[in-house]
PDB file of C-alpha atoms in Angstrom:
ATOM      1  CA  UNK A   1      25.688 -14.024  52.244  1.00  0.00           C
ATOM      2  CA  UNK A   2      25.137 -12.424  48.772  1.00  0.00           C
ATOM      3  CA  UNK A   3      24.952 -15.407  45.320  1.00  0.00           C
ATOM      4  CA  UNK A   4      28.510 -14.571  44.138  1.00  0.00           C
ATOM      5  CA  UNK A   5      28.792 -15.135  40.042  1.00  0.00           C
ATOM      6  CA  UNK A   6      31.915 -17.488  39.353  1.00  0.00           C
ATOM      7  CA  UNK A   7      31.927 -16.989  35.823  1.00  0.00           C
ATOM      8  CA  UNK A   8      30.176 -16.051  32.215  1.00  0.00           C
ATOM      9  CA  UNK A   9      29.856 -17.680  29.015  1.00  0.00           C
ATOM     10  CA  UNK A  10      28.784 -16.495  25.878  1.00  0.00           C
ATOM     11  CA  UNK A  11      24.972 -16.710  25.654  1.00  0.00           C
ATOM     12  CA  UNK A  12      24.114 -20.069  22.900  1.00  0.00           C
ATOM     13  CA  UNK A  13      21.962 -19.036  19.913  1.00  0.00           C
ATOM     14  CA  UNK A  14      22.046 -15.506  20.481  1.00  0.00           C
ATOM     15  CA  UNK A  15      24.463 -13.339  17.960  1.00  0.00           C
ATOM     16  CA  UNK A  16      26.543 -10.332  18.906  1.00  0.00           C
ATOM     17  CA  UNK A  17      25.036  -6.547  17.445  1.00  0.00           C
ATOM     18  CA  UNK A  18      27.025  -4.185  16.677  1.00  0.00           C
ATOM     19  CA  UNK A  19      24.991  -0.161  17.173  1.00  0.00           C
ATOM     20  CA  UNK A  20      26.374   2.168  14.849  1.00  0.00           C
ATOM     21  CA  UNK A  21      24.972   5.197  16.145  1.00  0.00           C
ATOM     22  CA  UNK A  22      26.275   4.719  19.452  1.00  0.00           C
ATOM     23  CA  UNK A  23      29.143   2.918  18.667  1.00  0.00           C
ATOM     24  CA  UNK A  24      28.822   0.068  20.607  1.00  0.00           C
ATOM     25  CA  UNK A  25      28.625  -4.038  20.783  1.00  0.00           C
ATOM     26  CA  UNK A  26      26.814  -5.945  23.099  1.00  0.00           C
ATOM     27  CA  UNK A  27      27.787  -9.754  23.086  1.00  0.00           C
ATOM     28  CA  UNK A  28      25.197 -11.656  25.183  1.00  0.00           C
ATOM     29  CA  UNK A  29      26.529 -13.638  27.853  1.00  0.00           C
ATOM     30  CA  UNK A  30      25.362 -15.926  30.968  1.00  0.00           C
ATOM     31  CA  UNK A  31      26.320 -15.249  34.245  1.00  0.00           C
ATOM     32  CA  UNK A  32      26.666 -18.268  36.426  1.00  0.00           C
ATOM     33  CA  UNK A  33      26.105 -17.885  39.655  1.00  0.00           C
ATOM     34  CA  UNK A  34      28.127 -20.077  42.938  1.00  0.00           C
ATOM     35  CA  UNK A  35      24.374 -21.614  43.957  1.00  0.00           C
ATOM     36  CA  UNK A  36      23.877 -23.013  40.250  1.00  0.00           C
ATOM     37  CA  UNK A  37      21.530 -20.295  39.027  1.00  0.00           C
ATOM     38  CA  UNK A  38      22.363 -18.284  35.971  1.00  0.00           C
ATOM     39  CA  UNK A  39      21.116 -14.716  34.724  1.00  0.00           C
ATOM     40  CA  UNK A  40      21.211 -13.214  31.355  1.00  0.00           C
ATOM     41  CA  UNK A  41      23.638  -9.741  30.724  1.00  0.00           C
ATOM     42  CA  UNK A  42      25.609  -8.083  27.748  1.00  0.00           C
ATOM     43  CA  UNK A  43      29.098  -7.360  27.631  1.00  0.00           C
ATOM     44  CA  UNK A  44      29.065  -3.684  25.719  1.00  0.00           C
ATOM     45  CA  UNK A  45      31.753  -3.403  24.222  1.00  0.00           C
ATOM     46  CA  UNK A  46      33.008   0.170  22.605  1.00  0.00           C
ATOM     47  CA  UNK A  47      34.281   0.187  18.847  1.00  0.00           C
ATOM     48  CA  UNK A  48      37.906  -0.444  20.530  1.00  0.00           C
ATOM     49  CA  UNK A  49      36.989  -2.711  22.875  1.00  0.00           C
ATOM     50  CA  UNK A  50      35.786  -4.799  20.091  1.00  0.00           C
ATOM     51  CA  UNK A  51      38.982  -4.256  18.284  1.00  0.00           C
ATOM     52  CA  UNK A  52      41.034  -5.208  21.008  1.00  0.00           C
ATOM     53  CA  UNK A  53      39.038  -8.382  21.453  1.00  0.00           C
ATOM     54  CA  UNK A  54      39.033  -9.605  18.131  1.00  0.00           C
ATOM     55  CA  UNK A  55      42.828  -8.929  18.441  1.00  0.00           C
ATOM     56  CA  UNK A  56      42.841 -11.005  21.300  1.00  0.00           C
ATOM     57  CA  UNK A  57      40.293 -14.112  19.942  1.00  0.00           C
ATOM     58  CA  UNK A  58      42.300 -14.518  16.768  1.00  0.00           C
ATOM     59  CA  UNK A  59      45.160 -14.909  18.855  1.00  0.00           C
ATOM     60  CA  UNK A  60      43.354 -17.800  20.534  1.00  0.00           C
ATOM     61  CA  UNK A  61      42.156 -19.135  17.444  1.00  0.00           C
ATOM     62  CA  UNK A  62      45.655 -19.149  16.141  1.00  0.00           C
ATOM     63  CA  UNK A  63      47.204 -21.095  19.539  1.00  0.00           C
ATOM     64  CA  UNK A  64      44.246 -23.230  19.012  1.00  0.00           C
ATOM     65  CA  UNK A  65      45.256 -24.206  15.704  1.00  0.00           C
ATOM     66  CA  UNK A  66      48.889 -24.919  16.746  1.00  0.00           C
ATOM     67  CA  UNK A  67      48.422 -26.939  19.402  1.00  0.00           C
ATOM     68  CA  UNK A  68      45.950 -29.258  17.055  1.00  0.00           C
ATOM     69  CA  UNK A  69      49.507 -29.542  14.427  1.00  0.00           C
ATOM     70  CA  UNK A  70      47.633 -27.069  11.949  1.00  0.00           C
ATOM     71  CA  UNK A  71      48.956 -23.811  10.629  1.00  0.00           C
ATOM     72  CA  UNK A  72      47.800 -20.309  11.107  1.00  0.00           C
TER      73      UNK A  72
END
């Protein structure tokens, strides 16, 4: 049976890059795998992609604050 990956996280010490020319982002991210193992990828992200997701991450960011009593 084929390693299945259960989930990704954002790739520590390693920044997002945003490509002009083409347009793009790539966020690094680890994949981590259902036998333990991890392997290294990129989300690529078009110019709206990454709009849409900093739409949606500031949205988080604001239910984070709320739920710790602060304002947003």
């Amino acid at each position: 049976m084929p390693v299945r990956a259960t989930h990704a996280t954002l790739a520590a010490g390693r920044d997002a890059v945003y490509d002009p020319r083409a347009r793009q982002g790539s966020v690094p991210i680890e994949f981590h795998l259902d036998d333990g193992s991890t392997l290294d990828g990129a989300l690529i992200l078009t110019s709206a992609e990454v709009e849409w997701l900093h739409q949606q991450t500031s949205r988080l960011v604001d239910a984070h604050r709320r739920a710790l009593g602060g304002t947003s």
